[in-house]
Short mmCIF file of C-alpha atoms and ligand atoms in Angstrom, two decimals:
data_model
loop_
_atom_site.label_atom_id
_atom_site.label_comp_id
_atom_site.label_asym_id
_atom_site.label_seq_id
_atom_site.Cartn_x
_atom_site.Cartn_y
_atom_site.Cartn_z
CA MET A 147 -19.77 -14.34 -14.56
CA LYS A 148 -18.99 -12.50 -11.57
CA ILE A 149 -18.68 -8.68 -11.79
CA TYR A 150 -16.06 -6.74 -9.39
CA LEU A 151 -16.60 -3.16 -9.02
CA GLY A 152 -14.11 -0.92 -7.44
CA SER A 153 -13.74 3.07 -7.09
CA ASP A 154 -11.95 5.97 -5.50
CA HIS A 155 -14.30 8.81 -4.04
CA GLY A 156 -14.06 10.60 -7.68
CA GLY A 157 -15.87 7.33 -9.13
CA PHE A 158 -17.87 6.57 -6.08
CA GLU A 159 -21.28 7.99 -7.02
CA LEU A 160 -21.04 6.36 -10.63
CA LYS A 161 -20.13 3.00 -9.25
CA GLU A 162 -22.75 3.06 -7.14
CA VAL A 163 -25.43 3.84 -9.97
CA ILE A 164 -23.76 0.97 -12.17
CA GLU A 165 -23.83 -1.59 -9.25
CA ASP A 166 -27.70 -0.86 -8.96
CA TYR A 167 -28.20 -1.06 -12.54
CA LEU A 168 -26.25 -4.28 -12.76
CA LYS A 169 -27.96 -5.91 -9.85
CA LYS A 170 -31.49 -4.97 -11.51
CA GLU A 171 -30.35 -6.60 -14.50
CA GLY A 172 -29.55 -9.75 -12.57
CA TYR A 173 -25.88 -9.71 -12.67
CA ASN A 174 -23.59 -11.37 -9.80
CA VAL A 175 -21.82 -8.01 -8.52
CA GLU A 176 -19.47 -7.63 -5.74
CA ASP A 177 -18.49 -4.04 -4.64
CA LEU A 178 -14.75 -3.93 -3.55
CA GLY A 179 -15.14 -0.21 -2.27
CA THR A 180 -14.60 2.30 -1.73
CA HIS A 181 -17.99 2.84 0.40
CA SER A 182 -17.97 6.65 0.75
CA GLU A 183 -17.03 9.88 -0.77
CA ASP A 184 -14.28 10.44 1.62
CA SER A 185 -10.95 10.74 0.03
CA VAL A 186 -8.89 7.84 -0.95
CA ASP A 187 -6.25 6.35 -3.19
CA TYR A 188 -7.37 5.04 -6.59
CA PRO A 189 -4.20 2.67 -6.84
CA ASP A 190 -5.58 0.85 -3.86
CA PHE A 191 -9.02 0.06 -5.80
CA GLY A 192 -7.71 -0.45 -9.06
CA ILE A 193 -5.02 -2.87 -7.89
CA LYS A 194 -7.77 -4.90 -5.65
CA VAL A 195 -10.17 -5.28 -8.38
CA GLY A 196 -7.38 -6.28 -10.93
CA GLU A 197 -6.01 -9.08 -8.53
CA VAL A 198 -9.11 -10.45 -8.03
CA VAL A 199 -10.03 -10.90 -11.61
CA ALA A 200 -6.72 -11.92 -12.78
CA LYS A 201 -7.18 -14.97 -10.52
CA GLU A 202 -10.77 -15.73 -10.86
CA GLU A 203 -11.68 -17.23 -14.32
CA ASP A 204 -14.94 -16.02 -15.81
CA SER A 205 -14.80 -12.63 -13.65
CA ILE A 206 -14.58 -9.22 -15.14
CA GLY A 207 -14.12 -5.65 -13.36
CA ILE A 208 -15.52 -2.16 -13.81
CA VAL A 209 -13.23 0.49 -11.71
CA PHE A 210 -13.88 4.03 -11.63
CA CYS A 211 -12.28 7.27 -10.56
CA GLY A 212 -12.50 11.08 -11.41
CA THR A 213 -11.18 10.56 -14.98
CA GLY A 214 -11.01 6.78 -14.95
CA ILE A 215 -7.21 7.35 -16.19
CA GLY A 216 -5.60 6.54 -12.77
CA ILE A 217 -7.43 3.49 -11.90
CA SER A 218 -7.27 2.07 -15.36
CA ILE A 219 -3.31 2.66 -15.01
CA ALA A 220 -3.28 0.89 -11.81
CA ALA A 221 -5.50 -2.09 -12.89
CA ASN A 222 -3.27 -2.44 -15.62
CA LYS A 223 -0.10 -3.01 -13.49
CA VAL A 224 -1.86 -6.24 -12.32
CA LYS A 225 -0.27 -9.27 -14.26
CA GLY A 226 -3.09 -10.71 -16.39
CA VAL A 227 -5.15 -7.49 -16.49
CA ARG A 228 -6.34 -5.90 -19.80
CA CYS A 229 -8.06 -2.65 -18.54
CA ALA A 230 -9.88 -0.51 -20.95
CA LEU A 231 -10.67 3.32 -20.57
CA CYS A 232 -14.15 3.74 -21.87
CA SER A 233 -16.10 7.05 -22.33
CA ASP A 234 -17.90 5.89 -25.41
CA VAL A 235 -19.95 3.06 -26.31
CA PHE A 236 -17.87 2.11 -29.49
CA SER A 237 -14.76 2.01 -27.52
CA ALA A 238 -16.68 -0.26 -24.85
CA GLU A 239 -17.81 -2.56 -27.93
CA MET A 240 -14.14 -2.74 -29.30
CA ALA A 241 -12.52 -3.33 -25.86
CA LYS A 242 -14.23 -6.60 -25.63
CA LYS A 243 -14.35 -7.79 -29.55
CA HIS A 244 -10.69 -6.76 -30.17
CA ASN A 245 -8.86 -6.48 -27.01
CA LYS A 246 -10.87 -8.90 -24.91
CA ALA A 247 -10.53 -6.71 -21.82
CA ASN A 248 -11.30 -7.97 -18.61
CA VAL A 249 -11.36 -4.64 -16.76
CA ILE A 250 -13.27 -1.35 -18.03
CA ALA A 251 -12.55 2.11 -16.44
CA LEU A 252 -14.98 4.86 -16.38
CA GLY A 253 -14.65 8.27 -15.14
CA GLY A 254 -17.15 9.43 -12.66
CA ARG A 255 -16.48 13.23 -13.64
CA VAL A 256 -16.51 12.55 -17.26
CA THR A 257 -19.37 10.14 -18.09
CA GLY A 258 -22.75 10.84 -17.09
CA LYS A 259 -25.01 8.17 -15.43
CA ASP A 260 -26.79 7.01 -18.47
CA LEU A 261 -23.97 6.98 -21.08
CA GLY A 262 -22.28 5.07 -18.05
CA LYS A 263 -25.06 2.38 -18.24
CA ARG A 264 -25.13 2.24 -21.80
CA ILE A 265 -21.27 1.77 -21.89
CA VAL A 266 -21.29 -1.02 -19.44
CA LYS A 267 -24.19 -2.91 -21.17
CA ALA A 268 -22.30 -2.68 -24.56
CA PHE A 269 -19.13 -4.07 -23.07
CA LEU A 270 -21.16 -7.08 -21.45
CA ASP A 271 -23.21 -7.80 -24.42
CA GLU A 272 -20.18 -8.19 -26.85
CA LYS A 273 -18.06 -11.37 -27.47
CA PHE A 274 -14.16 -11.37 -28.22
CA GLU A 275 -13.67 -12.22 -32.00
CA GLY A 276 -10.74 -14.16 -31.42
CA GLY A 277 -8.61 -14.79 -34.69
CA ARG A 278 -5.95 -12.27 -35.51
CA HIS A 279 -6.62 -10.54 -32.20
CA THR A 280 -5.51 -13.42 -30.13
CA ARG A 281 -2.05 -13.19 -31.34
CA ARG A 282 -1.96 -9.50 -30.67
CA ILE A 283 -3.26 -10.04 -26.92
CA ASP A 284 -0.79 -12.91 -26.58
CA LYS A 285 2.23 -10.43 -27.35
CA ILE A 286 0.89 -8.09 -24.65
CA MET A 287 0.19 -10.80 -22.24
CA ASN A 288 3.55 -12.67 -22.67
CA TYR A 289 5.63 -9.35 -22.50
C1 RB5 B 170 -8.90 12.29 -7.30
O1 RB5 B 170 -9.05 13.72 -7.16
C2 RB5 B 170 -8.65 12.10 -8.96
O2 RB5 B 170 -7.30 12.44 -8.93
C3 RB5 B 170 -8.78 10.71 -9.33
O3 RB5 B 170 -10.12 10.49 -8.89
C4 RB5 B 170 -8.54 10.28 -10.60
O4 RB5 B 170 -9.24 11.14 -11.44
C5 RB5 B 170 -7.20 9.83 -11.12
O5 RB5 B 170 -7.07 9.55 -12.21
#
């Protein structure tokens, strides 16, 4: 599984922390930017990550902006993306188990570094439960 990361300037610092963490854990990670704290537009990075994840099987995305809100909205505009904004561990687990999220969003000005790592780990460690949840996801994806 490949993990694509993307952020604007508001999520840059947390993205760097998560990138480090994931590499140390042995994941295959690619950082699609931004690469500094200079001001950029979050839709560019949410859409960039979303497009890659929607095309590449067995890939997931983790996107970051100040709140996680803008970049999650942007990623969700890409057909095939199910992006969940997560600011707690339980939501991250459920995003995988029930919603089969293929992208999660975190807020760099909302979520601390340690909690951010726990959220990411919870999401990666869970499995989609299938069953009735497949029907519900299909309704969204077929819209
Ligand atoms: C940038 O200042 C900020 O608006 C952005 O990072 C994000 O929080 C938008 O939702």
